[in-house]
C-alpha atoms as an extended CHARMM CRD file, in Angstrom:
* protein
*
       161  EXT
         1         1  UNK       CA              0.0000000000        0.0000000000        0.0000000000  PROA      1               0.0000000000
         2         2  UNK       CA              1.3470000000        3.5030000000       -1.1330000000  PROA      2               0.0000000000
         3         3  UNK       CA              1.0070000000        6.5020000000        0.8680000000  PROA      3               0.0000000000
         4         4  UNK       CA             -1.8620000000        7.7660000000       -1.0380000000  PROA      4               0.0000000000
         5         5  UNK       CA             -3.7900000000        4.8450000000       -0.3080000000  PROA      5               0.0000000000
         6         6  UNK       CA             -3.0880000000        5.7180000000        2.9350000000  PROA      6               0.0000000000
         7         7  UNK       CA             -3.2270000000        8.7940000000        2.9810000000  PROA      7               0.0000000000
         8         8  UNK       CA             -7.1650000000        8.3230000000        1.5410000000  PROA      8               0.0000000000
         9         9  UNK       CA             -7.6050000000        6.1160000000        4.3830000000  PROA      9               0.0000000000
        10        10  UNK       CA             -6.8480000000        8.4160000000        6.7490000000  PROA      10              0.0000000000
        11        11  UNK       CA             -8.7630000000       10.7710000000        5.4000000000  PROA      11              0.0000000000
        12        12  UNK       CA            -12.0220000000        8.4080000000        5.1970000000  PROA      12              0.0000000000
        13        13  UNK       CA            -11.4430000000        6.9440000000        8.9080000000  PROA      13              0.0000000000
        14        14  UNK       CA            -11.2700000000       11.3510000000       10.1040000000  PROA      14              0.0000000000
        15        15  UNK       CA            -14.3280000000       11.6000000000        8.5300000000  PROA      15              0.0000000000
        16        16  UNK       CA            -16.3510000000        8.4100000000        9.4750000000  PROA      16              0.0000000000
        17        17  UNK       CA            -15.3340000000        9.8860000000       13.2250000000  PROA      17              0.0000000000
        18        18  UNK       CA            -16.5010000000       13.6070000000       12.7790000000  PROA      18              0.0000000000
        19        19  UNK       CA            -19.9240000000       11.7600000000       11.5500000000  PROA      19              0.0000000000
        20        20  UNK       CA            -19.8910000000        9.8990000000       14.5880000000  PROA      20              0.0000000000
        21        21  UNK       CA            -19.5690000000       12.5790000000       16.8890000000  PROA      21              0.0000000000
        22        22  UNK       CA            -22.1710000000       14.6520000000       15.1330000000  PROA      22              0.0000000000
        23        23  UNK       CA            -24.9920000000       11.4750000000       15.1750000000  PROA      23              0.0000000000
        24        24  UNK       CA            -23.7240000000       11.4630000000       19.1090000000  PROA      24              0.0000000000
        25        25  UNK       CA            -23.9170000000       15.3780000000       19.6080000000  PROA      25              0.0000000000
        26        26  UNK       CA            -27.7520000000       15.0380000000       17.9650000000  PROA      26              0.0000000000
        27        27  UNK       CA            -28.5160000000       11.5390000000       20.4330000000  PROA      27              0.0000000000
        28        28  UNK       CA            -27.5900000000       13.7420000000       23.5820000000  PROA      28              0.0000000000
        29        29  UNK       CA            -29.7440000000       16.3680000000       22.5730000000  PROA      29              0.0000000000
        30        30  UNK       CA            -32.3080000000       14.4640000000       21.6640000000  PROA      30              0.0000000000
        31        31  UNK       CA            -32.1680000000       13.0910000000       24.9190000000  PROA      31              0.0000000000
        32        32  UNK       CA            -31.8920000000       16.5220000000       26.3550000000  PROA      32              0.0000000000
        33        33  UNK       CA            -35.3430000000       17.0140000000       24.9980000000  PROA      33              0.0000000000
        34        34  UNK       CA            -36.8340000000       14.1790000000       26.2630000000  PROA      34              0.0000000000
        35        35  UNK       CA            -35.3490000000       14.8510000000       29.6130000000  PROA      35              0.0000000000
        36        36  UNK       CA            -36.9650000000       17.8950000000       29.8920000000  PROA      36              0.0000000000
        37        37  UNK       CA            -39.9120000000       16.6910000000       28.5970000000  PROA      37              0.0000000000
        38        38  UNK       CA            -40.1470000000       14.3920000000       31.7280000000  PROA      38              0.0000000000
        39        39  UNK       CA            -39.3740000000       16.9320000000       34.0610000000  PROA      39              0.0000000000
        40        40  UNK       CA            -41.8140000000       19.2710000000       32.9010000000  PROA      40              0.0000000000
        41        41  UNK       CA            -44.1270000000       16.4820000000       33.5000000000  PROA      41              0.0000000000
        42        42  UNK       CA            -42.9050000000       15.2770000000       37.1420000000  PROA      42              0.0000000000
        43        43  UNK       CA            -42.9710000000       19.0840000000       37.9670000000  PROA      43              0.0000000000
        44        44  UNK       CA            -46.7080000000       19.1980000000       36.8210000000  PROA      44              0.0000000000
        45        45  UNK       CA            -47.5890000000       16.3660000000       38.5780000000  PROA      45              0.0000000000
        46        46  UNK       CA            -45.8200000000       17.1800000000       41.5820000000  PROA      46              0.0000000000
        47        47  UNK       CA            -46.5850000000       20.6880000000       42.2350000000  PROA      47              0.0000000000
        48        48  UNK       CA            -50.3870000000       20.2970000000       41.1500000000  PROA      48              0.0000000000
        49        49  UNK       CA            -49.8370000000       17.8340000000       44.4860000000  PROA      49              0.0000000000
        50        50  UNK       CA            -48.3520000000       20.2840000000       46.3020000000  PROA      50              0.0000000000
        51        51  UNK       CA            -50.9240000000       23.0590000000       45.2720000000  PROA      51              0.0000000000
        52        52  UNK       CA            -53.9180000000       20.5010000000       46.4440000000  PROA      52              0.0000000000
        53        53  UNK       CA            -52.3980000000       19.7850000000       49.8530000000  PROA      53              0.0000000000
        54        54  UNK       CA            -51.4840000000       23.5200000000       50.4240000000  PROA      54              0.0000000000
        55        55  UNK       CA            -54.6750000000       24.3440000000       49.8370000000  PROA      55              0.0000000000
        56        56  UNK       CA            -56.3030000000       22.1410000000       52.0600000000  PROA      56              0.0000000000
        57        57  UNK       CA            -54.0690000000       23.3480000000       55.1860000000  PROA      57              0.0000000000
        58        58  UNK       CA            -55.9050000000       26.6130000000       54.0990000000  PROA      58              0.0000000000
        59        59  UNK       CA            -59.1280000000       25.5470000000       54.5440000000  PROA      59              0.0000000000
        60        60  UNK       CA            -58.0840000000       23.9760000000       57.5100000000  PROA      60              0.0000000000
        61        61  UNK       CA            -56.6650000000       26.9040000000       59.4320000000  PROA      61              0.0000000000
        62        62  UNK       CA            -58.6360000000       30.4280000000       58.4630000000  PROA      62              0.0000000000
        63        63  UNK       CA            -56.1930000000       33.4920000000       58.0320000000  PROA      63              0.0000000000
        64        64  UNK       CA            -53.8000000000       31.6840000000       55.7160000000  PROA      64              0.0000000000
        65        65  UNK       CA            -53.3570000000       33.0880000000       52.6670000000  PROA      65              0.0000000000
        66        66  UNK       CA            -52.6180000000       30.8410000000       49.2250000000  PROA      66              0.0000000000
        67        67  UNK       CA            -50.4540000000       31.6770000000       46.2420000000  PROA      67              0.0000000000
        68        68  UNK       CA            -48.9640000000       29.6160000000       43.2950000000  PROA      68              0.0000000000
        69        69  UNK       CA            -45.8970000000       29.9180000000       42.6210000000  PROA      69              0.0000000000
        70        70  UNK       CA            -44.4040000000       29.7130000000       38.9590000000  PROA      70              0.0000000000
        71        71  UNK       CA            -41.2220000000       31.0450000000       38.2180000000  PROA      71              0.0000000000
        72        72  UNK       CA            -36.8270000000       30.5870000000       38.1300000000  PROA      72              0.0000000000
        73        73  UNK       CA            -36.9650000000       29.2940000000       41.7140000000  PROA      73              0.0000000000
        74        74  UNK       CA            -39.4810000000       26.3940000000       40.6180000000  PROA      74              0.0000000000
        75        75  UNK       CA            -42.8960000000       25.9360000000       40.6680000000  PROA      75              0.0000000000
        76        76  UNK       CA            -45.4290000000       25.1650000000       43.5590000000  PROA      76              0.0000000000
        77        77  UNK       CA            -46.9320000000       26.6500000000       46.1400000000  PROA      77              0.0000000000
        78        78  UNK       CA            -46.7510000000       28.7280000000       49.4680000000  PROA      78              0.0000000000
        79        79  UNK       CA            -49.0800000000       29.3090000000       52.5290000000  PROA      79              0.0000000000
        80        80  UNK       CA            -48.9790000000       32.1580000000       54.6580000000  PROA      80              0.0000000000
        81        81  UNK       CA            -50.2200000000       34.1860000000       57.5040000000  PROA      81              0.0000000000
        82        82  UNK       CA            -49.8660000000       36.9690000000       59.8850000000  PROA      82              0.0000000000
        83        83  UNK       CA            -50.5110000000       37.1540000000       63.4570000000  PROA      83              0.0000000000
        84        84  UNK       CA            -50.4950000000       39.7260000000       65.9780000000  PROA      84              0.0000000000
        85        85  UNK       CA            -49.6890000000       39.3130000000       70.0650000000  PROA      85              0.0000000000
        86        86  UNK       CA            -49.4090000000       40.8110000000       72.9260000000  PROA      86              0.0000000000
        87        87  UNK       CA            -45.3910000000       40.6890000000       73.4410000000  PROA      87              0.0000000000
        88        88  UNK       CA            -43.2840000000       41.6020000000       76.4820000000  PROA      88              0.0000000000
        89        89  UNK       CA            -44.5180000000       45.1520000000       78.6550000000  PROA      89              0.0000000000
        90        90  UNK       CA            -48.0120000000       44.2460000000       76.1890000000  PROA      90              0.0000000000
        91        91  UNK       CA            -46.4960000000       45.6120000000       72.5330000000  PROA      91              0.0000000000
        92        92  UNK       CA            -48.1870000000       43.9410000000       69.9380000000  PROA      92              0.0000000000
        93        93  UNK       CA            -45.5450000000       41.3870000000       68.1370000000  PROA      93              0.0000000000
        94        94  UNK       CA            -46.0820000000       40.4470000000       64.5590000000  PROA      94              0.0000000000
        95        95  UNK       CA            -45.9670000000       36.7940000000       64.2340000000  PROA      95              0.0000000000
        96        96  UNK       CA            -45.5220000000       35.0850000000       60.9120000000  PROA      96              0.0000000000
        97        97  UNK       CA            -46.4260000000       31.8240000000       59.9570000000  PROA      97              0.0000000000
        98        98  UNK       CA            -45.4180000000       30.3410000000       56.1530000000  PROA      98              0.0000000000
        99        99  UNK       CA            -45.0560000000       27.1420000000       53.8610000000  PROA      99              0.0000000000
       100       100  UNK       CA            -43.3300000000       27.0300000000       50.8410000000  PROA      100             0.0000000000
       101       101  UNK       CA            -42.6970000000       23.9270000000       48.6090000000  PROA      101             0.0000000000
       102       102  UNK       CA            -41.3570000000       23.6980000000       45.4100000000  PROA      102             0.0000000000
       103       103  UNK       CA            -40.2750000000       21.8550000000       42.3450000000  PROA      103             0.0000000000
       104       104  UNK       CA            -36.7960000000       23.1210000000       41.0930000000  PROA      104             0.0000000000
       105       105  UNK       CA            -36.6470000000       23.9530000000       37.4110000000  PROA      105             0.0000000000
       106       106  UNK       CA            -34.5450000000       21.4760000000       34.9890000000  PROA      106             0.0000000000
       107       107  UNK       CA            -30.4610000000       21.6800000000       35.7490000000  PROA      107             0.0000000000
       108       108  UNK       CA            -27.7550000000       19.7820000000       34.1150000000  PROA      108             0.0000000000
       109       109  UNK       CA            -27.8390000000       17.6790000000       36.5100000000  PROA      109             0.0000000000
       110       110  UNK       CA            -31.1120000000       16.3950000000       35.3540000000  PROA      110             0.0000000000
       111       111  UNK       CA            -32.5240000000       15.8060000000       38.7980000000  PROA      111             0.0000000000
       112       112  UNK       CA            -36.3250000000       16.3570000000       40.0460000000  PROA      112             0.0000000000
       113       113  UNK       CA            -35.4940000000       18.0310000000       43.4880000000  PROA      113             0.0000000000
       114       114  UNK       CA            -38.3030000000       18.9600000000       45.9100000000  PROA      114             0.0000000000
       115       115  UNK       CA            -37.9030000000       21.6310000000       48.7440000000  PROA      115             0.0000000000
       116       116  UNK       CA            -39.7460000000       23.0770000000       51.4610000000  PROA      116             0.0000000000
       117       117  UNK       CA            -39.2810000000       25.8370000000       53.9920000000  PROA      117             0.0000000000
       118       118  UNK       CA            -41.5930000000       26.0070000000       56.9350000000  PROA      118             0.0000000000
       119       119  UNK       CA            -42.0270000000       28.6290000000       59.3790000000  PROA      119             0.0000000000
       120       120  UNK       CA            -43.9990000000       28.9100000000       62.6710000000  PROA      120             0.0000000000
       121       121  UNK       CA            -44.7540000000       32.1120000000       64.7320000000  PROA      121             0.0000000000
       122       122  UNK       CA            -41.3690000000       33.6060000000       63.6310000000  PROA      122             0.0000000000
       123       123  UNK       CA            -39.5390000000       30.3520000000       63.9690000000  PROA      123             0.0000000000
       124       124  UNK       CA            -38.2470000000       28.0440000000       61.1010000000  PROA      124             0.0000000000
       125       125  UNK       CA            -39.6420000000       24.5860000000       61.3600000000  PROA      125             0.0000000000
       126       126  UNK       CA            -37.7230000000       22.7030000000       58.9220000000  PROA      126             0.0000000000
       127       127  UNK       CA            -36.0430000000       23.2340000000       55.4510000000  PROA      127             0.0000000000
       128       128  UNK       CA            -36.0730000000       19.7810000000       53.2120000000  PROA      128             0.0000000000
       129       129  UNK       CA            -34.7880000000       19.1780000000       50.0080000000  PROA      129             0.0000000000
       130       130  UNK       CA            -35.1600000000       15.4190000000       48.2130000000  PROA      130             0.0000000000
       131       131  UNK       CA            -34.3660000000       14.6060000000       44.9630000000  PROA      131             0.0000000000
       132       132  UNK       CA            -34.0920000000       11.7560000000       42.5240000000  PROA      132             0.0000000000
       133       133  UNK       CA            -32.1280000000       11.2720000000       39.5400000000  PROA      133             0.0000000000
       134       134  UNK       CA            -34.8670000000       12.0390000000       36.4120000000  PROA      134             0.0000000000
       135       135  UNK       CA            -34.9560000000        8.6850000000       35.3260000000  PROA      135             0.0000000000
       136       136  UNK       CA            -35.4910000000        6.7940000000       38.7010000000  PROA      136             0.0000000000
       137       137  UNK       CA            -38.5830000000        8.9970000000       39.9330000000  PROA      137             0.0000000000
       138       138  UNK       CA            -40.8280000000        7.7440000000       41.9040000000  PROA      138             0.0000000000
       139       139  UNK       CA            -43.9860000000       10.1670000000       41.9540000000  PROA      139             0.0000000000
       140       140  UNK       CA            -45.3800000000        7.8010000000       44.4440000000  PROA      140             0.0000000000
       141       141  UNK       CA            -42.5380000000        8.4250000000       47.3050000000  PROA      141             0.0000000000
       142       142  UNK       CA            -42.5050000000       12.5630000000       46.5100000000  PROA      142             0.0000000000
       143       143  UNK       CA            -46.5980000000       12.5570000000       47.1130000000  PROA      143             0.0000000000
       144       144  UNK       CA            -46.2880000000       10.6710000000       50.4230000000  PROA      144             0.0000000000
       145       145  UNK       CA            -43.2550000000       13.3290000000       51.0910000000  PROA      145             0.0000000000
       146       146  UNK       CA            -45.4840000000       16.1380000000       50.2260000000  PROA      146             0.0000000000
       147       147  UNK       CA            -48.4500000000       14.4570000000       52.2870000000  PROA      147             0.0000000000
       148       148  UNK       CA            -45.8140000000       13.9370000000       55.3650000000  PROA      148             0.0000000000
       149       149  UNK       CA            -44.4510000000       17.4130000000       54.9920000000  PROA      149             0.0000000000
       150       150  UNK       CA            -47.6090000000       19.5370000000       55.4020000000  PROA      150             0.0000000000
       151       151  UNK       CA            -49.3140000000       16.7490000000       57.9440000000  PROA      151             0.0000000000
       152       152  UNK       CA            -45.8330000000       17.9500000000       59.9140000000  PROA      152             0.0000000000
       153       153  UNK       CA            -46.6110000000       21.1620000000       59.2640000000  PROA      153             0.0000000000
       154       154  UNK       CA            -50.5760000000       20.9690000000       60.4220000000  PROA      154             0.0000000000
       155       155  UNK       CA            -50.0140000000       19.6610000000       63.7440000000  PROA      155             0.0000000000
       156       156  UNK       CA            -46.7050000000       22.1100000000       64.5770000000  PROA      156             0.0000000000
       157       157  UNK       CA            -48.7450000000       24.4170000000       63.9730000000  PROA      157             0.0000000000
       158       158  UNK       CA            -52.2060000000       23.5630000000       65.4840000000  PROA      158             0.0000000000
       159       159  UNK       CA            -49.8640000000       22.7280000000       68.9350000000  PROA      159             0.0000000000
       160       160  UNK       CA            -48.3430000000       26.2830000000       69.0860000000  PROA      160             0.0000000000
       161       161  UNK       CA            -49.6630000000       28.8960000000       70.8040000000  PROA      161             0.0000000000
Protein backbone atom coordinates (compact mmCIF):
# COMPACT_ATOMS: atom_id res chain seq x y z
CA UNK A 1 0.00 0.00 0.00
CA UNK A 2 1.35 3.50 -1.13
CA UNK A 3 1.01 6.50 0.87
CA UNK A 4 -1.86 7.77 -1.04
CA UNK A 5 -3.79 4.85 -0.31
CA UNK A 6 -3.09 5.72 2.93
CA UNK A 7 -3.23 8.79 2.98
CA UNK A 8 -7.17 8.32 1.54
CA UNK A 9 -7.61 6.12 4.38
CA UNK A 10 -6.85 8.42 6.75
CA UNK A 11 -8.76 10.77 5.40
CA UNK A 12 -12.02 8.41 5.20
CA UNK A 13 -11.44 6.94 8.91
CA UNK A 14 -11.27 11.35 10.10
CA UNK A 15 -14.33 11.60 8.53
CA UNK A 16 -16.35 8.41 9.47
CA UNK A 17 -15.33 9.89 13.22
CA UNK A 18 -16.50 13.61 12.78
CA UNK A 19 -19.92 11.76 11.55
CA UNK A 20 -19.89 9.90 14.59
CA UNK A 21 -19.57 12.58 16.89
CA UNK A 22 -22.17 14.65 15.13
CA UNK A 23 -24.99 11.47 15.17
CA UNK A 24 -23.72 11.46 19.11
CA UNK A 25 -23.92 15.38 19.61
CA UNK A 26 -27.75 15.04 17.96
CA UNK A 27 -28.52 11.54 20.43
CA UNK A 28 -27.59 13.74 23.58
CA UNK A 29 -29.74 16.37 22.57
CA UNK A 30 -32.31 14.46 21.66
CA UNK A 31 -32.17 13.09 24.92
CA UNK A 32 -31.89 16.52 26.35
CA UNK A 33 -35.34 17.01 25.00
CA UNK A 34 -36.83 14.18 26.26
CA UNK A 35 -35.35 14.85 29.61
CA UNK A 36 -36.97 17.89 29.89
CA UNK A 37 -39.91 16.69 28.60
CA UNK A 38 -40.15 14.39 31.73
CA UNK A 39 -39.37 16.93 34.06
CA UNK A 40 -41.81 19.27 32.90
CA UNK A 41 -44.13 16.48 33.50
CA UNK A 42 -42.91 15.28 37.14
CA UNK A 43 -42.97 19.08 37.97
CA UNK A 44 -46.71 19.20 36.82
CA UNK A 45 -47.59 16.37 38.58
CA UNK A 46 -45.82 17.18 41.58
CA UNK A 47 -46.58 20.69 42.24
CA UNK A 48 -50.39 20.30 41.15
CA UNK A 49 -49.84 17.83 44.49
CA UNK A 50 -48.35 20.28 46.30
CA UNK A 51 -50.92 23.06 45.27
CA UNK A 52 -53.92 20.50 46.44
CA UNK A 53 -52.40 19.79 49.85
CA UNK A 54 -51.48 23.52 50.42
CA UNK A 55 -54.67 24.34 49.84
CA UNK A 56 -56.30 22.14 52.06
CA UNK A 57 -54.07 23.35 55.19
CA UNK A 58 -55.90 26.61 54.10
CA UNK A 59 -59.13 25.55 54.54
CA UNK A 60 -58.08 23.98 57.51
CA UNK A 61 -56.66 26.90 59.43
CA UNK A 62 -58.64 30.43 58.46
CA UNK A 63 -56.19 33.49 58.03
CA UNK A 64 -53.80 31.68 55.72
CA UNK A 65 -53.36 33.09 52.67
CA UNK A 66 -52.62 30.84 49.23
CA UNK A 67 -50.45 31.68 46.24
CA UNK A 68 -48.96 29.62 43.29
CA UNK A 69 -45.90 29.92 42.62
CA UNK A 70 -44.40 29.71 38.96
CA UNK A 71 -41.22 31.04 38.22
CA UNK A 72 -36.83 30.59 38.13
CA UNK A 73 -36.97 29.29 41.71
CA UNK A 74 -39.48 26.39 40.62
CA UNK A 75 -42.90 25.94 40.67
CA UNK A 76 -45.43 25.17 43.56
CA UNK A 77 -46.93 26.65 46.14
CA UNK A 78 -46.75 28.73 49.47
CA UNK A 79 -49.08 29.31 52.53
CA UNK A 80 -48.98 32.16 54.66
CA UNK A 81 -50.22 34.19 57.50
CA UNK A 82 -49.87 36.97 59.88
CA UNK A 83 -50.51 37.15 63.46
CA UNK A 84 -50.50 39.73 65.98
CA UNK A 85 -49.69 39.31 70.06
CA UNK A 86 -49.41 40.81 72.93
CA UNK A 87 -45.39 40.69 73.44
CA UNK A 88 -43.28 41.60 76.48
CA UNK A 89 -44.52 45.15 78.66
CA UNK A 90 -48.01 44.25 76.19
CA UNK A 91 -46.50 45.61 72.53
CA UNK A 92 -48.19 43.94 69.94
CA UNK A 93 -45.55 41.39 68.14
CA UNK A 94 -46.08 40.45 64.56
CA UNK A 95 -45.97 36.79 64.23
CA UNK A 96 -45.52 35.08 60.91
CA UNK A 97 -46.43 31.82 59.96
CA UNK A 98 -45.42 30.34 56.15
CA UNK A 99 -45.06 27.14 53.86
CA UNK A 100 -43.33 27.03 50.84
CA UNK A 101 -42.70 23.93 48.61
CA UNK A 102 -41.36 23.70 45.41
CA UNK A 103 -40.27 21.85 42.34
CA UNK A 104 -36.80 23.12 41.09
CA UNK A 105 -36.65 23.95 37.41
CA UNK A 106 -34.54 21.48 34.99
CA UNK A 107 -30.46 21.68 35.75
CA UNK A 108 -27.76 19.78 34.11
CA UNK A 109 -27.84 17.68 36.51
CA UNK A 110 -31.11 16.39 35.35
CA UNK A 111 -32.52 15.81 38.80
CA UNK A 112 -36.33 16.36 40.05
CA UNK A 113 -35.49 18.03 43.49
CA UNK A 114 -38.30 18.96 45.91
CA UNK A 115 -37.90 21.63 48.74
CA UNK A 116 -39.75 23.08 51.46
CA UNK A 117 -39.28 25.84 53.99
CA UNK A 118 -41.59 26.01 56.94
CA UNK A 119 -42.03 28.63 59.38
CA UNK A 120 -44.00 28.91 62.67
CA UNK A 121 -44.75 32.11 64.73
CA UNK A 122 -41.37 33.61 63.63
CA UNK A 123 -39.54 30.35 63.97
CA UNK A 124 -38.25 28.04 61.10
CA UNK A 125 -39.64 24.59 61.36
CA UNK A 126 -37.72 22.70 58.92
CA UNK A 127 -36.04 23.23 55.45
CA UNK A 128 -36.07 19.78 53.21
CA UNK A 129 -34.79 19.18 50.01
CA UNK A 130 -35.16 15.42 48.21
CA UNK A 131 -34.37 14.61 44.96
CA UNK A 132 -34.09 11.76 42.52
CA UNK A 133 -32.13 11.27 39.54
CA UNK A 134 -34.87 12.04 36.41
CA UNK A 135 -34.96 8.69 35.33
CA UNK A 136 -35.49 6.79 38.70
CA UNK A 137 -38.58 9.00 39.93
CA UNK A 138 -40.83 7.74 41.90
CA UNK A 139 -43.99 10.17 41.95
CA UNK A 140 -45.38 7.80 44.44
CA UNK A 141 -42.54 8.43 47.31
CA UNK A 142 -42.51 12.56 46.51
CA UNK A 143 -46.60 12.56 47.11
CA UNK A 144 -46.29 10.67 50.42
CA UNK A 145 -43.26 13.33 51.09
CA UNK A 146 -45.48 16.14 50.23
CA UNK A 147 -48.45 14.46 52.29
CA UNK A 148 -45.81 13.94 55.36
CA UNK A 149 -44.45 17.41 54.99
CA UNK A 150 -47.61 19.54 55.40
CA UNK A 151 -49.31 16.75 57.94
CA UNK A 152 -45.83 17.95 59.91
CA UNK A 153 -46.61 21.16 59.26
CA UNK A 154 -50.58 20.97 60.42
CA UNK A 155 -50.01 19.66 63.74
CA UNK A 156 -46.71 22.11 64.58
CA UNK A 157 -48.74 24.42 63.97
CA UNK A 158 -52.21 23.56 65.48
CA UNK A 159 -49.86 22.73 68.94
CA UNK A 160 -48.34 26.28 69.09
CA UNK A 161 -49.66 28.90 70.80
Amino acid sequence: MDFQERLQRAVERGQQARDTRGREAAAKALSEEESRALHSEYRLELSERIGVCLGQLVDQFPGFQFESIVGDQGWGSVVSRDDIALGDAGKPVNLYSRMQMLIRPFSEGRIVEMVAKATIRNREVFNRSRYQMLGQVDVESFAENIDLWVLEYAEKFAGTK
